[in-house]
């Protein structure tokens, strides 16, 4: 199709650059014109093991020649084994499989309300979220996050969703009452600007929720799956386990897979008929999901993530100190990191792409990096050099008169 017909048959919800990627290997993508790009956004923290990891390709191919889909009318092969692995390595006792992050959050929100309903407190329906949060694009999840940009034009706000100031424990305590069902938070905000909540806050929040009879929901769709150097970001904190946790993105390594994890007290209230999905946890997704978690649980894997994260952070700090007129600070945690800039973040992203490095943006002023967890020191060094050049090449906006 001619260039002026670029993506005419697709909703204009996205505006990708005119690059045709045709192949991916590890941290690298190749375009149709033969140009290679270093991928430091990894499908937005999804390709956790890079592109076409041999173990994932093998798992997918093997399952693809056996059985693809049954629906959850039948016992899907591999689901129970995968669920058991996640339960063993987290607070959870049971898992609900989904295809996406938003669906995992939906399940979390429904489960929270259902828990109170089943325990004789149907009035507990309020969901408290935080400013700057992102929980997905369904009606419930845009209301839970409350970002005005994402709710505008979609009719009245759903009732019983409230927003608290980010990291303000006192405000949260004041907001909670006898109608509070749950508090939902990303231990490290992704889209909102890579803001990591101090671990003590998570501990305090856990305590507060327990005292007030509310459930604590973590959205680790982006910051989970090894991204911060632990399997889950909240595991950096002591005594901060949630009642419910939503996962997706990295746990499928590029295959659509989400999960809602919960304690038995919660999961047992989601009885037959209360919830469901056709595709969620189908045989292909589960096969890939198992290969992903097996790799992440291999001895030394997280040590390597932490070493890589240290290198990346150090390099970003250097860029920040070399270009203080343009870089405000380093943000994020582990391999979900980036820089907060005074220059337009989208311009830095584009300048990096022109130089063969793919990064993302987050919030109004953050350049986001989420390289695959298997990234090498050499690739990190290359990315840092390129980002440094991209920042240097981006002009500050004209000073306001
Ligand atoms: C991406 C994301 C979601 C939504 O996931 P989808 O798979 O796009 O539905 C939810 N929460 C967080 C924190 C995310 O980063």
Tab-separated table of C-alpha atoms in Angstrom, residues 4-392:
chain	number	residue	atom	x	y	z
A	4	UNK	CA	-0.287	7.818	2.418
A	5	UNK	CA	-2.341	4.700	3.082
A	6	UNK	CA	-0.126	3.773	6.041
A	7	UNK	CA	-2.260	1.711	8.462
A	8	UNK	CA	-5.547	2.977	7.025
A	9	UNK	CA	-7.363	-0.211	7.957
A	10	UNK	CA	-6.274	0.012	11.607
A	11	UNK	CA	-7.829	2.132	14.398
A	12	UNK	CA	-5.699	5.248	14.801
A	13	UNK	CA	-5.077	4.471	18.493
A	14	UNK	CA	-1.320	4.064	17.894
A	15	UNK	CA	1.192	5.999	15.795
A	16	UNK	CA	4.205	3.749	15.270
A	17	UNK	CA	7.240	4.915	13.314
A	18	UNK	CA	7.472	3.679	9.740
A	19	UNK	CA	9.854	0.823	10.403
A	20	UNK	CA	9.057	-2.736	9.343
A	21	UNK	CA	10.637	-5.090	11.851
A	22	UNK	CA	10.929	-8.570	10.453
A	23	UNK	CA	13.073	-10.561	12.848
A	24	UNK	CA	14.219	-10.574	16.459
A	25	UNK	CA	17.041	-12.376	18.256
A	26	UNK	CA	17.908	-11.777	21.901
A	27	UNK	CA	18.079	-8.022	22.479
A	28	UNK	CA	18.187	-7.207	18.743
A	29	UNK	CA	15.582	-6.484	16.091
A	30	UNK	CA	16.198	-6.395	12.349
A	31	UNK	CA	14.155	-4.251	9.970
A	32	UNK	CA	13.185	-5.068	6.394
A	33	UNK	CA	15.926	-2.735	5.104
A	34	UNK	CA	18.503	-4.809	6.987
A	35	UNK	CA	19.120	-2.277	9.734
A	36	UNK	CA	19.684	-3.682	13.241
A	37	UNK	CA	18.205	-2.076	16.359
A	38	UNK	CA	19.131	-2.716	19.989
A	39	UNK	CA	15.808	-3.311	21.731
A	40	UNK	CA	15.764	-1.691	25.189
A	41	UNK	CA	12.001	-1.661	25.537
A	42	UNK	CA	11.341	-5.352	24.760
A	43	UNK	CA	7.701	-5.054	23.765
A	44	UNK	CA	7.152	-2.953	26.913
A	45	UNK	CA	8.834	-5.293	29.412
A	46	UNK	CA	7.253	-8.314	27.728
A	47	UNK	CA	10.088	-10.092	25.924
A	48	UNK	CA	11.768	-10.764	29.254
A	49	UNK	CA	14.065	-13.402	27.764
A	50	UNK	CA	14.639	-11.490	24.541
A	51	UNK	CA	13.315	-12.309	21.099
A	52	UNK	CA	13.063	-15.944	20.015
A	53	UNK	CA	14.732	-17.444	23.079
A	54	UNK	CA	15.544	-21.040	22.014
A	55	UNK	CA	13.837	-22.584	25.074
A	56	UNK	CA	10.645	-20.624	24.389
A	57	UNK	CA	10.662	-21.463	20.698
A	58	UNK	CA	11.102	-25.115	21.602
A	59	UNK	CA	8.291	-25.081	24.174
A	60	UNK	CA	5.914	-23.363	21.757
A	61	UNK	CA	6.729	-25.645	18.829
A	62	UNK	CA	6.419	-28.754	20.937
A	63	UNK	CA	3.011	-27.767	22.265
A	64	UNK	CA	1.862	-26.478	18.855
A	65	UNK	CA	2.087	-29.950	17.380
A	66	UNK	CA	0.151	-31.531	20.288
A	67	UNK	CA	-2.800	-29.407	21.349
A	68	UNK	CA	-3.602	-25.690	21.171
A	69	UNK	CA	-6.924	-24.966	22.760
A	70	UNK	CA	-9.657	-26.633	24.775
A	71	UNK	CA	-11.328	-23.696	26.571
A	72	UNK	CA	-11.625	-23.873	30.331
A	73	UNK	CA	-14.576	-26.261	30.008
A	74	UNK	CA	-11.850	-28.894	30.235
A	75	UNK	CA	-8.719	-29.309	32.292
A	76	UNK	CA	-6.058	-27.599	30.186
A	77	UNK	CA	-2.770	-29.500	30.178
A	78	UNK	CA	0.000	-27.693	32.015
A	79	UNK	CA	-2.202	-25.196	33.899
A	80	UNK	CA	-2.027	-26.860	37.299
A	81	UNK	CA	1.747	-27.397	37.061
A	82	UNK	CA	2.349	-23.762	36.109
A	83	UNK	CA	-0.010	-22.505	38.820
A	84	UNK	CA	1.796	-24.643	41.402
A	85	UNK	CA	5.151	-23.112	40.465
A	86	UNK	CA	3.773	-19.591	40.972
A	87	UNK	CA	2.143	-20.546	44.260
A	88	UNK	CA	5.368	-22.101	45.496
A	89	UNK	CA	7.350	-18.921	44.831
A	90	UNK	CA	4.825	-16.362	46.079
A	91	UNK	CA	2.263	-15.642	48.812
A	92	UNK	CA	-0.448	-17.186	46.630
A	93	UNK	CA	-2.500	-20.354	47.016
A	94	UNK	CA	-4.268	-20.266	43.666
A	95	UNK	CA	-4.129	-18.738	40.192
A	96	UNK	CA	-6.673	-17.536	37.623
A	97	UNK	CA	-5.223	-17.480	34.095
A	98	UNK	CA	-5.916	-14.621	31.692
A	99	UNK	CA	-4.619	-13.377	28.317
A	100	UNK	CA	-3.581	-9.900	29.366
A	101	UNK	CA	-2.702	-7.572	32.187
A	102	UNK	CA	-5.994	-5.699	32.147
A	103	UNK	CA	-7.879	-8.976	32.491
A	104	UNK	CA	-5.649	-10.015	35.376
A	105	UNK	CA	-6.445	-6.711	37.113
A	106	UNK	CA	-10.159	-7.135	36.353
A	107	UNK	CA	-10.049	-10.523	38.034
A	108	UNK	CA	-8.237	-8.975	41.000
A	109	UNK	CA	-10.885	-6.255	41.386
A	110	UNK	CA	-13.787	-8.678	41.033
A	111	UNK	CA	-12.188	-11.120	43.456
A	112	UNK	CA	-11.707	-8.382	46.056
A	113	UNK	CA	-15.375	-7.409	45.959
A	114	UNK	CA	-16.527	-11.008	45.853
A	115	UNK	CA	-14.402	-11.829	48.902
A	116	UNK	CA	-16.217	-9.225	50.989
A	117	UNK	CA	-19.587	-10.170	49.536
A	118	UNK	CA	-19.020	-13.817	50.458
A	119	UNK	CA	-17.864	-12.822	53.926
A	120	UNK	CA	-20.995	-10.888	54.819
A	121	UNK	CA	-19.737	-7.402	53.949
A	122	UNK	CA	-21.322	-6.618	50.566
A	123	UNK	CA	-21.020	-2.902	51.369
A	124	UNK	CA	-17.246	-3.127	50.955
A	125	UNK	CA	-16.969	-2.142	47.304
A	126	UNK	CA	-14.567	0.831	47.234
A	127	UNK	CA	-11.328	0.378	45.362
A	128	UNK	CA	-8.581	2.851	46.219
A	129	UNK	CA	-5.894	3.416	43.591
A	130	UNK	CA	-3.092	5.945	43.258
A	131	UNK	CA	-2.377	8.961	41.105
A	132	UNK	CA	-0.063	8.156	38.226
A	133	UNK	CA	-1.134	4.513	38.236
A	134	UNK	CA	-1.754	2.395	35.177
A	135	UNK	CA	-3.795	-0.789	35.349
A	136	UNK	CA	-4.889	-1.387	31.740
A	137	UNK	CA	-7.530	-0.100	29.326
A	138	UNK	CA	-10.792	-1.808	30.210
A	139	UNK	CA	-13.543	0.227	31.923
A	140	UNK	CA	-12.737	-1.047	35.394
A	141	UNK	CA	-8.996	-0.677	35.007
A	142	UNK	CA	-9.113	2.895	33.647
A	143	UNK	CA	-11.377	3.796	36.564
A	144	UNK	CA	-9.078	2.089	39.058
A	145	UNK	CA	-6.118	4.102	37.755
A	146	UNK	CA	-8.170	7.280	37.309
A	147	UNK	CA	-5.888	8.904	34.722
A	148	UNK	CA	-8.118	11.708	33.327
A	149	UNK	CA	-6.638	11.228	29.836
A	150	UNK	CA	-7.839	7.636	29.716
A	151	UNK	CA	-11.337	8.066	31.164
A	152	UNK	CA	-12.301	11.170	29.168
A	153	UNK	CA	-14.911	10.572	26.504
A	154	UNK	CA	-15.985	7.203	27.804
A	155	UNK	CA	-19.075	8.166	29.723
A	156	UNK	CA	-19.576	8.580	33.460
A	157	UNK	CA	-16.854	7.445	35.816
A	158	UNK	CA	-17.643	4.159	37.494
A	159	UNK	CA	-18.705	4.607	41.107
A	160	UNK	CA	-16.645	3.394	44.076
A	161	UNK	CA	-13.218	4.006	42.536
A	162	UNK	CA	-11.071	6.483	44.437
A	163	UNK	CA	-7.601	7.911	43.935
A	164	UNK	CA	-5.040	8.660	46.594
A	165	UNK	CA	-1.909	10.764	46.260
A	166	UNK	CA	1.099	8.611	45.324
A	167	UNK	CA	2.975	7.407	48.376
A	168	UNK	CA	0.836	9.334	50.874
A	169	UNK	CA	0.124	6.881	53.661
A	170	UNK	CA	-1.737	9.385	55.830
A	171	UNK	CA	-4.086	10.302	53.016
A	172	UNK	CA	-4.650	6.610	52.373
A	173	UNK	CA	-5.488	5.945	56.016
A	174	UNK	CA	-7.940	8.855	55.983
A	175	UNK	CA	-9.569	7.596	52.803
A	176	UNK	CA	-10.143	4.064	54.044
A	177	UNK	CA	-13.420	3.254	55.698
A	178	UNK	CA	-16.056	0.586	56.271
A	179	UNK	CA	-16.794	0.552	52.529
A	180	UNK	CA	-13.224	-0.045	51.398
A	181	UNK	CA	-12.827	-3.333	49.547
A	182	UNK	CA	-9.220	-3.037	48.475
A	183	UNK	CA	-6.198	-0.889	47.815
A	184	UNK	CA	-4.502	-1.416	44.460
A	185	UNK	CA	-0.930	-0.347	43.758
A	186	UNK	CA	2.015	-1.002	41.466
A	187	UNK	CA	5.089	-1.480	43.692
A	188	UNK	CA	6.989	0.261	40.886
A	189	UNK	CA	4.847	2.473	38.673
A	190	UNK	CA	5.566	1.780	35.009
A	191	UNK	CA	3.586	4.033	32.658
A	192	UNK	CA	3.263	6.698	35.350
A	193	UNK	CA	6.978	7.522	35.222
A	194	UNK	CA	8.965	4.626	36.718
A	195	UNK	CA	8.306	5.605	40.302
A	196	UNK	CA	9.396	2.977	42.809
A	197	UNK	CA	7.503	3.032	46.083
A	198	UNK	CA	9.927	2.791	49.038
A	199	UNK	CA	9.766	-0.760	50.400
A	200	UNK	CA	8.844	0.453	53.900
A	201	UNK	CA	5.712	1.956	52.360
A	202	UNK	CA	4.623	-1.424	51.072
A	203	UNK	CA	5.096	-2.893	54.539
A	204	UNK	CA	3.121	-0.045	56.101
A	205	UNK	CA	0.383	-0.403	53.513
A	206	UNK	CA	0.084	-4.111	54.200
A	207	UNK	CA	-0.286	-3.397	57.900
A	208	UNK	CA	-2.874	-0.696	57.309
A	209	UNK	CA	-4.985	-2.906	55.045
A	210	UNK	CA	-4.939	-5.741	57.581
A	211	UNK	CA	-5.973	-3.398	60.402
A	212	UNK	CA	-8.832	-1.976	58.355
A	213	UNK	CA	-10.108	-5.253	56.957
A	214	UNK	CA	-9.310	-4.266	53.374
A	215	UNK	CA	-7.498	-6.380	50.824
A	216	UNK	CA	-4.184	-5.379	49.294
A	217	UNK	CA	-3.794	-5.838	45.541
A	218	UNK	CA	-0.473	-5.503	43.749
A	219	UNK	CA	-0.362	-4.832	40.060
A	220	UNK	CA	2.972	-6.370	39.087
A	221	UNK	CA	2.069	-6.672	35.425
A	222	UNK	CA	5.103	-4.565	34.496
A	223	UNK	CA	7.418	-4.654	37.534
A	224	UNK	CA	7.042	-8.407	38.179
A	225	UNK	CA	8.601	-11.323	36.304
A	226	UNK	CA	12.147	-10.651	37.451
A	227	UNK	CA	12.198	-7.052	36.177
A	228	UNK	CA	13.542	-5.546	39.389
A	229	UNK	CA	15.969	-8.343	40.217
A	230	UNK	CA	13.582	-10.359	42.344
A	231	UNK	CA	10.852	-12.514	40.885
A	232	UNK	CA	8.354	-9.884	42.104
A	233	UNK	CA	9.092	-6.289	43.033
A	234	UNK	CA	7.267	-6.423	46.374
A	235	UNK	CA	9.578	-9.242	47.464
A	236	UNK	CA	12.222	-6.581	48.162
A	237	UNK	CA	10.022	-5.521	51.111
A	238	UNK	CA	9.548	-7.392	54.399
A	239	UNK	CA	6.092	-8.400	55.551
A	240	UNK	CA	4.425	-6.841	52.567
A	241	UNK	CA	2.667	-9.720	50.869
A	242	UNK	CA	-0.599	-8.888	49.149
A	243	UNK	CA	-3.894	-10.775	49.141
A	244	UNK	CA	-4.131	-10.588	45.361
A	245	UNK	CA	-1.605	-9.916	42.604
A	246	UNK	CA	-2.043	-9.282	38.886
A	247	UNK	CA	0.641	-10.456	36.468
A	248	UNK	CA	1.142	-10.422	32.702
A	249	UNK	CA	3.722	-8.958	30.296
A	250	UNK	CA	7.032	-10.684	31.132
A	251	UNK	CA	5.533	-13.941	32.452
A	252	UNK	CA	4.588	-14.936	28.893
A	253	UNK	CA	7.849	-13.793	27.325
A	254	UNK	CA	5.909	-12.498	24.298
A	255	UNK	CA	3.044	-14.971	24.271
A	256	UNK	CA	-0.194	-13.453	25.661
A	257	UNK	CA	-0.448	-14.709	29.240
A	258	UNK	CA	-1.738	-13.106	32.412
A	259	UNK	CA	-2.474	-14.359	35.894
A	260	UNK	CA	-4.392	-13.255	38.932
A	261	UNK	CA	-2.800	-14.774	42.027
A	262	UNK	CA	-4.630	-14.901	45.351
A	263	UNK	CA	-4.689	-16.361	48.821
A	264	UNK	CA	-7.068	-19.258	49.460
A	265	UNK	CA	-9.324	-16.971	51.501
A	266	UNK	CA	-9.912	-14.931	48.347
A	267	UNK	CA	-9.802	-17.598	45.643
A	268	UNK	CA	-12.315	-19.855	47.372
A	269	UNK	CA	-14.981	-17.156	47.041
A	270	UNK	CA	-14.661	-17.192	43.231
A	271	UNK	CA	-16.805	-20.279	42.842
A	272	UNK	CA	-18.125	-21.896	39.657
A	273	UNK	CA	-19.979	-19.350	37.556
A	274	UNK	CA	-18.541	-16.191	39.123
A	275	UNK	CA	-15.859	-15.579	36.502
A	276	UNK	CA	-14.372	-17.065	33.361
A	277	UNK	CA	-12.455	-16.695	30.129
A	278	UNK	CA	-12.353	-18.595	26.853
A	279	UNK	CA	-8.686	-18.281	25.978
A	280	UNK	CA	-7.110	-17.578	29.372
A	281	UNK	CA	-4.327	-20.052	30.091
A	282	UNK	CA	-4.665	-21.997	26.883
A	283	UNK	CA	-2.227	-24.823	26.227
A	284	UNK	CA	0.158	-22.749	24.115
A	285	UNK	CA	0.321	-19.882	26.615
A	286	UNK	CA	0.845	-22.226	29.526
A	287	UNK	CA	3.624	-24.140	27.746
A	288	UNK	CA	5.514	-20.919	27.037
A	289	UNK	CA	4.793	-19.591	30.519
A	290	UNK	CA	6.394	-22.646	32.051
A	291	UNK	CA	9.525	-22.279	29.923
A	292	UNK	CA	9.766	-18.613	31.004
A	293	UNK	CA	9.524	-19.270	34.738
A	294	UNK	CA	11.907	-22.234	34.512
A	295	UNK	CA	14.555	-19.941	33.021
A	296	UNK	CA	13.973	-17.268	35.655
A	297	UNK	CA	14.260	-19.786	38.482
A	298	UNK	CA	17.543	-21.200	37.130
A	299	UNK	CA	20.450	-20.705	39.541
A	300	UNK	CA	22.205	-17.372	39.013
A	301	UNK	CA	19.522	-15.841	36.769
A	302	UNK	CA	18.480	-13.101	39.209
A	303	UNK	CA	22.113	-12.450	40.203
A	304	UNK	CA	22.779	-11.657	36.565
A	305	UNK	CA	19.698	-9.389	36.372
A	306	UNK	CA	20.923	-7.503	39.424
A	307	UNK	CA	24.438	-7.170	38.017
A	308	UNK	CA	23.046	-5.891	34.713
A	309	UNK	CA	20.739	-3.488	36.533
A	310	UNK	CA	23.692	-2.146	38.529
A	311	UNK	CA	25.673	-1.497	35.335
A	312	UNK	CA	22.747	0.215	33.667
A	313	UNK	CA	21.992	2.369	36.695
A	314	UNK	CA	25.627	3.401	37.042
A	315	UNK	CA	25.730	4.422	33.386
A	316	UNK	CA	22.483	6.372	33.645
A	317	UNK	CA	23.805	8.187	36.725
A	318	UNK	CA	26.857	9.124	34.656
A	319	UNK	CA	24.702	10.511	31.854
A	320	UNK	CA	22.739	12.473	34.450
A	321	UNK	CA	25.914	13.956	35.922
A	322	UNK	CA	27.418	14.694	32.479
A	323	UNK	CA	24.314	16.450	31.155
A	324	UNK	CA	22.738	18.035	34.247
A	325	UNK	CA	21.127	20.752	32.126
A	326	UNK	CA	19.012	18.087	30.414
A	327	UNK	CA	18.717	15.183	32.825
A	328	UNK	CA	16.980	15.649	36.164
A	329	UNK	CA	17.423	12.205	37.727
A	330	UNK	CA	17.547	8.453	37.250
A	331	UNK	CA	14.242	6.680	37.831
A	332	UNK	CA	12.985	3.140	38.365
A	333	UNK	CA	14.300	-0.072	39.794
A	334	UNK	CA	16.281	-2.992	38.406
A	335	UNK	CA	15.907	-3.327	34.645
A	336	UNK	CA	12.812	-1.120	34.651
A	337	UNK	CA	14.652	2.137	34.624
A	338	UNK	CA	15.287	5.380	32.821
A	339	UNK	CA	15.953	9.069	33.120
A	340	UNK	CA	13.735	12.004	33.910
A	341	UNK	CA	14.560	14.742	31.431
A	342	UNK	CA	14.024	18.452	30.860
A	343	UNK	CA	14.163	17.949	27.104
A	344	UNK	CA	11.046	16.410	25.500
A	345	UNK	CA	11.136	12.693	26.318
A	346	UNK	CA	9.609	11.710	22.979
A	347	UNK	CA	12.374	13.631	21.163
A	348	UNK	CA	15.035	11.674	23.082
A	349	UNK	CA	13.240	8.437	22.234
A	350	UNK	CA	13.166	9.365	18.535
A	351	UNK	CA	16.809	10.495	18.508
A	352	UNK	CA	17.797	7.178	20.114
A	353	UNK	CA	15.810	5.259	17.505
A	354	UNK	CA	17.511	7.190	14.685
A	355	UNK	CA	20.775	5.938	16.197
A	356	UNK	CA	19.595	2.318	16.395
A	357	UNK	CA	18.407	2.123	20.008
A	358	UNK	CA	14.783	1.455	20.929
A	359	UNK	CA	13.549	2.949	24.200
A	360	UNK	CA	10.141	4.062	25.431
A	361	UNK	CA	8.718	6.961	27.372
A	362	UNK	CA	6.753	7.024	30.614
A	363	UNK	CA	4.749	9.798	32.231
A	364	UNK	CA	5.330	13.322	30.919
A	365	UNK	CA	9.092	13.512	31.189
A	366	UNK	CA	10.698	10.092	31.574
A	367	UNK	CA	12.639	8.071	29.022
A	368	UNK	CA	11.967	4.420	29.815
A	369	UNK	CA	14.212	1.408	29.418
A	370	UNK	CA	13.103	-2.178	29.892
A	371	UNK	CA	15.710	-4.320	28.157
A	372	UNK	CA	15.322	-8.084	28.079
A	373	UNK	CA	16.615	-9.620	31.318
A	374	UNK	CA	19.250	-11.543	29.335
A	375	UNK	CA	20.928	-8.326	28.143
A	376	UNK	CA	24.750	-8.418	28.096
A	377	UNK	CA	27.191	-5.891	29.572
A	378	UNK	CA	28.335	-5.048	26.058
A	379	UNK	CA	24.780	-4.309	24.970
A	380	UNK	CA	24.257	-2.150	28.060
A	381	UNK	CA	27.413	-0.178	27.298
A	382	UNK	CA	26.286	0.301	23.693
A	383	UNK	CA	22.821	1.438	24.797
A	384	UNK	CA	24.285	3.922	27.277
A	385	UNK	CA	26.591	5.463	24.657
A	386	UNK	CA	23.689	5.794	22.259
A	387	UNK	CA	21.355	7.278	24.856
A	388	UNK	CA	24.040	9.757	25.884
A	389	UNK	CA	24.337	10.889	22.244
A	390	UNK	CA	20.560	11.051	21.864
A	391	UNK	CA	20.211	13.289	24.925
A	392	UNK	CA	23.077	15.495	23.730
